[in-house]
Coordinates of C-alpha atoms and ligand atoms in Angstrom, one line a residue:
X1 CA 90.1 82.1 97.9
X2 CA 91.1 78.5 97.4
X3 CA 95.0 77.1 96.2
X4 CA 95.6 74.8 93.7
X5 CA 95.6 71.8 96.2
X6 CA 91.5 72.7 97.0
X7 CA 92.9 74.2 100.0
X8 CA 91.4 77.3 101.6
X9 CA 93.1 79.9 102.0
X10 CA 91.9 82.7 104.4
X11 CA 94.6 83.4 107.0
X12 CA 97.0 86.3 106.0
X13 CA 100.4 86.9 108.7
X14 CA 101.8 90.8 108.0
X15 CA 105.1 91.2 109.3
X16 CA 105.0 95.3 109.8
X17 CA 108.7 95.5 111.0
X18 CA 111.8 93.3 110.5
X19 CA 113.4 95.8 113.8
X20 CA 113.4 94.1 117.5
X21 CA 114.3 94.6 121.3
X22 CA 115.3 91.2 121.6
X23 CA 117.9 89.0 119.8
X24 CA 116.6 85.3 120.6
X25 CA 119.6 83.0 119.2
X26 CA 117.8 80.9 117.5
X27 CA 116.0 83.8 115.1
X28 CA 118.2 86.6 114.9
X29 CA 122.3 87.0 115.4
X30 CA 123.6 89.8 117.6
X31 CA 125.5 92.3 115.5
X32 CA 124.7 92.4 111.2
X33 CA 121.1 92.2 111.6
X34 CA 120.2 93.7 108.2
X35 CA 117.3 95.8 109.0
X36 CA 115.7 96.8 105.4
X37 CA 115.3 100.4 106.8
X38 CA 112.2 102.9 106.4
X39 CA 112.0 103.3 102.8
X40 CA 112.1 99.6 102.5
X41 CA 109.7 98.3 105.1
X42 CA 106.1 98.7 103.7
X43 CA 104.4 102.0 105.3
X44 CA 101.1 101.4 107.2
X45 CA 98.8 102.5 103.8
X46 CA 100.5 100.1 101.7
X47 CA 99.9 97.5 104.8
X48 CA 96.6 98.1 104.3
X49 CA 95.9 98.2 100.4
X50 CA 97.3 94.5 101.1
X51 CA 95.0 93.8 103.6
X52 CA 92.3 95.4 102.1
X53 CA 92.7 93.4 98.9
X54 CA 93.0 90.2 101.0
X55 CA 89.9 90.7 102.6
X56 CA 88.3 91.0 99.1
X57 CA 89.9 87.6 98.4
X58 CA 88.1 85.6 101.8
X59 CA 90.8 86.3 104.1
X60 CA 88.8 86.0 107.2
X61 CA 92.1 86.2 109.9
X62 CA 95.0 88.6 110.0
X63 CA 97.7 88.2 112.3
X64 CA 100.4 90.8 112.8
X65 CA 103.7 90.3 113.7
X66 CA 107.3 91.2 113.0
X67 CA 110.0 91.3 114.2
X68 CA 108.2 93.0 117.1
X69 CA 105.6 94.5 116.0
X70 CA 104.9 96.6 119.1
X71 CA 108.2 98.5 118.4
X72 CA 106.6 100.3 115.3
X73 CA 105.2 103.4 116.0
X74 CA 101.3 103.8 114.9
X75 CA 100.8 100.5 115.4
X76 CA 98.0 100.8 117.7
X77 CA 96.1 103.0 115.2
X78 CA 97.0 100.3 112.1
X79 CA 95.7 97.5 114.1
X80 CA 92.0 99.9 114.6
X81 CA 92.4 100.4 110.6
X82 CA 92.6 96.9 110.5
X83 CA 89.7 96.0 112.8
X84 CA 87.4 98.2 110.0
X85 CA 88.7 96.9 107.1
X86 CA 84.9 95.9 105.1
X87 CA 84.3 92.2 106.4
X88 CA 85.5 93.1 110.2
X89 CA 88.4 90.7 109.4
X90 CA 89.6 89.2 112.9
X91 CA 93.1 90.8 113.8
X92 CA 95.7 88.9 116.2
X93 CA 99.5 89.6 116.7
X94 CA 102.3 87.5 118.2
X95 CA 104.9 89.9 120.3
X96 CA 107.6 89.1 122.7
X97 CA 105.3 90.6 125.3
X98 CA 108.0 93.6 126.7
X99 CA 106.0 96.2 125.6
X100 CA 102.3 94.6 126.3
X101 CA 102.3 95.8 130.1
X102 CA 102.0 99.3 128.7
X103 CA 99.8 98.8 125.2
X104 CA 97.6 95.7 126.1
X105 CA 94.6 97.7 127.1
X106 CA 94.8 100.2 124.1
X107 CA 95.2 97.4 121.4
X108 CA 92.5 95.8 123.1
X109 CA 90.1 98.7 122.8
X110 CA 92.0 99.0 118.9
X111 CA 89.9 96.2 118.2
X112 CA 92.5 93.6 118.7
X113 CA 91.2 89.9 119.6
X114 CA 93.6 87.7 120.7
X115 CA 97.2 87.9 121.4
X116 CA 100.1 85.5 121.5
X117 CA 103.2 86.2 123.3
X118 CA 106.4 84.4 123.1
X119 CA 108.2 83.0 125.8
X120 CA 111.0 80.4 126.0
X121 CA 112.1 80.6 129.5
X122 CA 110.9 81.0 133.5
X123 CA 114.2 81.8 134.7
X124 CA 115.4 85.2 134.6
X125 CA 119.2 84.0 133.9
X126 CA 118.5 82.1 131.0
X127 CA 116.0 84.7 129.5
X128 CA 118.6 86.7 129.1
X129 CA 120.7 84.2 127.5
X130 CA 118.0 83.0 125.0
X131 CA 117.6 86.8 124.1
X132 CA 120.5 88.8 124.9
X133 CA 118.3 90.8 126.7
X134 CA 117.1 91.4 130.3
X135 CA 113.3 91.4 130.7
X136 CA 111.2 88.3 131.6
X137 CA 109.6 90.3 134.7
X138 CA 108.0 93.0 132.1
X139 CA 107.3 90.0 129.8
X140 CA 105.5 88.3 133.1
X141 CA 103.5 91.7 133.4
X142 CA 102.6 91.9 129.9
X143 CA 101.4 88.3 130.1
X144 CA 98.9 89.7 133.1
X145 CA 98.0 92.6 131.3
X146 CA 96.8 90.9 128.3
X147 CA 95.1 88.7 130.2
X148 CA 93.4 91.5 132.3
X149 CA 91.7 93.2 129.5
X150 CA 90.6 90.0 127.8
X151 CA 92.8 89.3 124.7
X152 CA 91.5 85.9 125.1
X153 CA 92.0 83.4 125.2
X154 CA 95.9 84.1 125.7
X155 CA 98.1 81.8 123.9
X156 CA 102.3 81.5 125.0
X157 CA 104.7 80.1 122.5
X158 CA 107.6 78.5 123.7
X159 CA 110.0 77.0 121.2
X160 CA 112.1 74.0 123.2
X161 CA 115.5 73.6 122.2
X162 CA 117.6 70.7 123.2
X163 CA 120.5 72.2 125.7
X164 CA 119.0 75.7 126.0
X165 CA 115.5 75.8 127.9
X166 CA 113.9 72.6 126.6
X167 CA 114.6 71.1 130.4
X168 CA 111.3 73.4 131.2
X169 CA 108.6 71.9 129.1
X170 CA 107.1 70.5 132.1
X171 CA 107.0 73.9 133.9
X172 CA 105.2 75.3 131.0
X173 CA 102.8 72.2 131.0
X174 CA 101.8 73.0 134.8
X175 CA 101.0 77.0 133.7
X176 CA 97.8 75.3 132.4
X177 CA 96.8 74.4 135.7
X178 CA 96.6 77.3 137.0
X179 CA 95.6 79.7 134.0
X180 CA 93.1 79.6 131.4
X181 CA 96.2 80.1 128.7
X182 CA 97.0 77.8 126.1
X183 CA 100.2 77.4 126.6
X184 CA 101.8 75.7 122.6
X185 CA 105.2 74.0 122.2
X186 CA 106.6 74.6 118.7
X187 CA 109.4 72.5 117.1
X188 CA 112.5 74.7 116.1
X189 CA 112.4 75.3 112.3
X190 CA 115.5 75.3 110.1
X191 CA 114.7 78.5 108.5
X192 CA 117.8 80.9 107.9
X193 CA 120.8 79.6 108.3
X194 CA 124.4 80.9 110.3
X195 CA 122.2 80.5 113.8
X196 CA 124.2 78.0 115.2
X197 CA 121.1 75.6 115.9
X198 CA 121.1 72.2 113.7
X199 CA 118.5 69.8 113.5
X200 CA 120.6 68.1 116.2
X201 CA 118.8 70.8 118.4
X202 CA 115.4 70.3 117.5
X203 CA 113.0 68.8 120.6
X204 CA 110.8 66.6 118.7
X205 CA 107.0 66.9 119.6
X206 CA 107.1 63.3 120.6
X207 CA 110.2 64.3 123.1
X208 CA 107.7 67.0 124.2
X209 CA 105.0 64.9 124.8
X210 CA 107.0 62.9 126.8
X211 CA 108.1 65.6 128.5
X212 CA 104.5 66.9 129.7
X213 CA 103.2 63.0 130.4
X214 CA 105.9 63.5 132.9
X215 CA 103.6 65.9 135.4
X216 CA 100.1 63.8 134.5
X217 CA 97.9 62.9 131.7
X218 CA 97.0 64.5 128.8
X219 CA 93.6 64.2 127.6
X220 CA 93.1 65.4 123.7
X221 CA 90.4 68.1 123.0
X222 CA 87.2 66.6 122.1
X223 CA 86.1 68.1 120.1
X224 CA 90.0 69.1 119.0
X225 CA 89.5 73.2 119.1
X226 CA 89.9 75.4 116.2
X227 CA 91.5 74.4 112.9
X228 CA 95.2 75.0 112.9
X229 CA 98.7 73.3 113.3
X230 CA 98.3 73.3 117.4
X231 CA 97.3 69.3 118.3
X232 CA 95.3 70.4 121.6
X233 CA 95.2 68.7 125.0
X234 CA 94.2 69.2 128.4
X235 CA 95.2 68.0 132.2
X236 CA 92.2 66.5 133.6
X237 CA 89.8 69.1 134.4
X238 CA 92.7 71.9 133.9
X239 CA 91.8 75.6 133.1
X240 CA 94.3 76.0 130.1
X241 CA 95.4 73.7 127.4
X242 CA 98.4 72.4 125.9
X243 CA 99.0 72.9 122.3
X244 CA 102.1 70.8 120.5
X245 CA 103.0 72.2 116.9
X246 CA 104.8 69.3 115.0
X247 CA 106.0 72.0 113.0
X248 CA 108.7 69.4 111.4
X249 CA 108.6 66.1 112.2
X250 CA 104.8 66.1 110.7
X251 CA 103.6 67.6 108.1
X252 CA 100.2 69.5 108.6
X253 CA 100.9 71.0 105.4
X254 CA 97.2 69.2 104.0
X255 CA 95.7 71.9 106.4
X256 CA 97.7 75.3 105.8
X257 CA 95.3 78.1 105.1
X258 CA 98.0 80.8 105.1
X259 CA 100.2 83.9 103.2
X260 CA 102.6 86.0 104.7
X261 CA 104.0 89.1 103.8
X262 CA 107.3 90.4 104.3
X263 CA 108.0 93.8 106.2
X264 CA 109.6 94.5 102.8
X265 CA 106.9 93.6 101.1
X266 CA 107.3 90.1 99.7
X267 CA 104.3 87.6 99.6
X268 CA 105.6 84.3 100.5
X269 CA 103.6 81.5 100.0
X270 CA 105.3 79.0 102.3
X271 CA 107.3 79.5 105.2
X272 CA 109.8 76.7 104.8
X273 CA 110.4 77.5 101.0
X274 CA 112.0 80.2 100.0
X275 CA 110.3 81.6 97.2
X276 CA 108.4 85.1 97.0
X277 CA 106.4 87.1 95.2
X278 CA 107.1 91.3 94.9
X279 CA 103.9 93.5 96.4
X280 CA 106.1 96.2 97.0
X281 CA 107.7 97.5 93.5
X282 CA 103.9 96.8 92.4
X283 CA 102.7 98.8 95.0
X284 CA 105.3 101.7 94.3
X285 CA 104.6 101.7 90.4
X286 CA 101.3 102.2 91.3
X287 CA 99.4 98.6 90.9
X288 CA 95.4 98.5 91.0
X289 CA 93.3 97.0 93.5
X290 CA 93.1 94.2 90.8
X291 CA 96.1 93.4 90.6
X292 CA 97.5 93.2 94.2
X293 CA 94.5 90.6 94.5
X294 CA 96.3 88.8 91.4
X295 CA 99.4 89.0 93.0
X296 CA 97.9 87.6 96.2
X297 CA 95.9 84.9 93.9
X298 CA 99.3 83.8 92.4
X299 CA 100.8 83.7 95.7
X300 CA 98.0 81.1 96.7
X301 CA 98.4 79.3 93.4
X302 CA 102.2 79.0 94.1
X303 CA 102.0 77.7 97.4
X304 CA 103.7 74.1 97.4
X305 CA 101.7 70.7 98.4
X306 CA 104.3 70.3 101.3
X307 CA 107.5 71.8 102.8
X308 CA 111.0 69.7 102.1
X309 CA 112.8 70.2 105.4
X310 CA 114.5 67.0 106.7
X311 CA 115.1 65.5 102.6
X312 CA 118.2 65.7 101.9
X313 CA 119.0 68.4 99.1
X314 CA 116.3 70.9 101.6
X315 CA 118.4 74.3 102.4
X316 CA 117.7 76.7 105.0
X317 CA 117.4 80.2 103.3
X318 CA 118.6 83.3 103.5
X319 CA 116.2 85.3 105.7
X320 CA 115.8 85.2 109.4
X321 CA 112.5 84.6 111.1
X322 CA 112.2 88.3 112.0
X323 CA 112.0 89.0 108.7
X324 CA 109.5 87.0 107.8
X325 CA 107.3 87.0 110.6
X326 CA 107.3 83.3 112.2
Ligands
SAM1 N1 108.9 89.5 117.6 C1 107.6 88.4 118.2 C2 107.7 87.3 119.0 O1 108.8 86.7 118.9 O2 106.5 86.6 118.9 C3 107.1 88.1 116.9 C4 107.9 87.4 115.7 S1 108.8 85.8 116.2 C5 109.8 85.9 114.7 C6 107.4 84.9 115.7 C7 107.3 83.3 116.5 O3 108.5 82.7 115.6 C8 107.9 83.4 117.6 O4 106.9 82.9 118.4 C9 109.2 83.2 117.7 O5 109.1 82.0 119.2 C10 109.2 82.1 116.5 N2 110.6 81.6 115.8 C11 111.7 82.3 115.8 N3 112.5 81.6 115.1 C12 111.9 80.0 115.1 C13 112.8 79.0 114.4 N4 113.5 79.1 114.4 N5 111.7 78.1 115.1 C14 110.5 77.8 115.5 N6 110.1 79.2 115.9 C15 110.8 80.6 115.6
SF4_2 FE1 112.5 89.1 118.0 FE2 110.6 87.4 118.1 FE3 112.7 86.8 116.8 FE4 113.1 87.2 119.6 S1 112.0 85.3 118.1 S2 114.5 87.8 117.9 S3 111.4 88.4 119.9 S4 111.5 88.9 116.4

């Protein structure tokens, strides 16, 4: 499937819940998280119909996300069904890692290929400050367990925020000296308003690189690695690698290959634009497989050339990242 700018769309992010067992300050407010509730969230049957339609249109990779996808009952069985879809798309997962220790082996057995774990600090007191919940050790145990069962290459996502955790960039970089992990630094994105963070809190890719280079010379990967938004580097012959994702400061929109489906069944052509097309009502009004494919195609055609963050009239949307899926 191609969009109107000739980009190949072969990657789908499926948000399966807007609920979460953490409350990261840059993602969700502590109270007033308006969950779309049981009937509002797509059932696994509905999600599978969408995934199957997407696979028929050439989607090769499906990332399961949320909210926290591992809090939804039945997620292991759902991942197994996704992995068994015709064409066998690669199934990956983004998680905060809290439940991975107990679930990694089952997920691997269900056919999950890889996992991205979000972790923004290596300090327990700070973990609680950022996520409003305790749990650093559980996440670290989850990382070990995911690595042990072979959910590899394991990726760790960190969002550095000025005045919060940006002083830990070098500590995260050091993890790649010991472990065969990809540690990725993602620029904070202004997705939803009202969370108390502004553009001033964003630690730019340039600043991230400066901090990373304070502990050693970074060599760009050659070949540069699989296509995707991360710019990849390595310290000497370290087992792990570093990814820097300049989500805002430099457009990688011309490489964008993805569609997103929100937990309440909207397909979102671009993370950083609020436009969405409805899938849920279509599903519940009896849409045929062909009609679902048409909606997904229309969403691909509706992808903008590039996002407009940073432009004077750019407005943050009302939806939180936990609803869109990151
Ligand atoms: N709960 C899972 C997790 O945390 O990995 C999956 C959903 S979460 C919304 C997906 C990713 O979005 C996480 O890596 C999180 O750090 C990131 N994220 C949330 N809000 C963000 C923001 N404003 N800017 C950049 N990344 C953000
Ligand atoms: Fe939950 Fe992930 Fe958002 Fe944190 S970033 S509140 S773990 S959805």
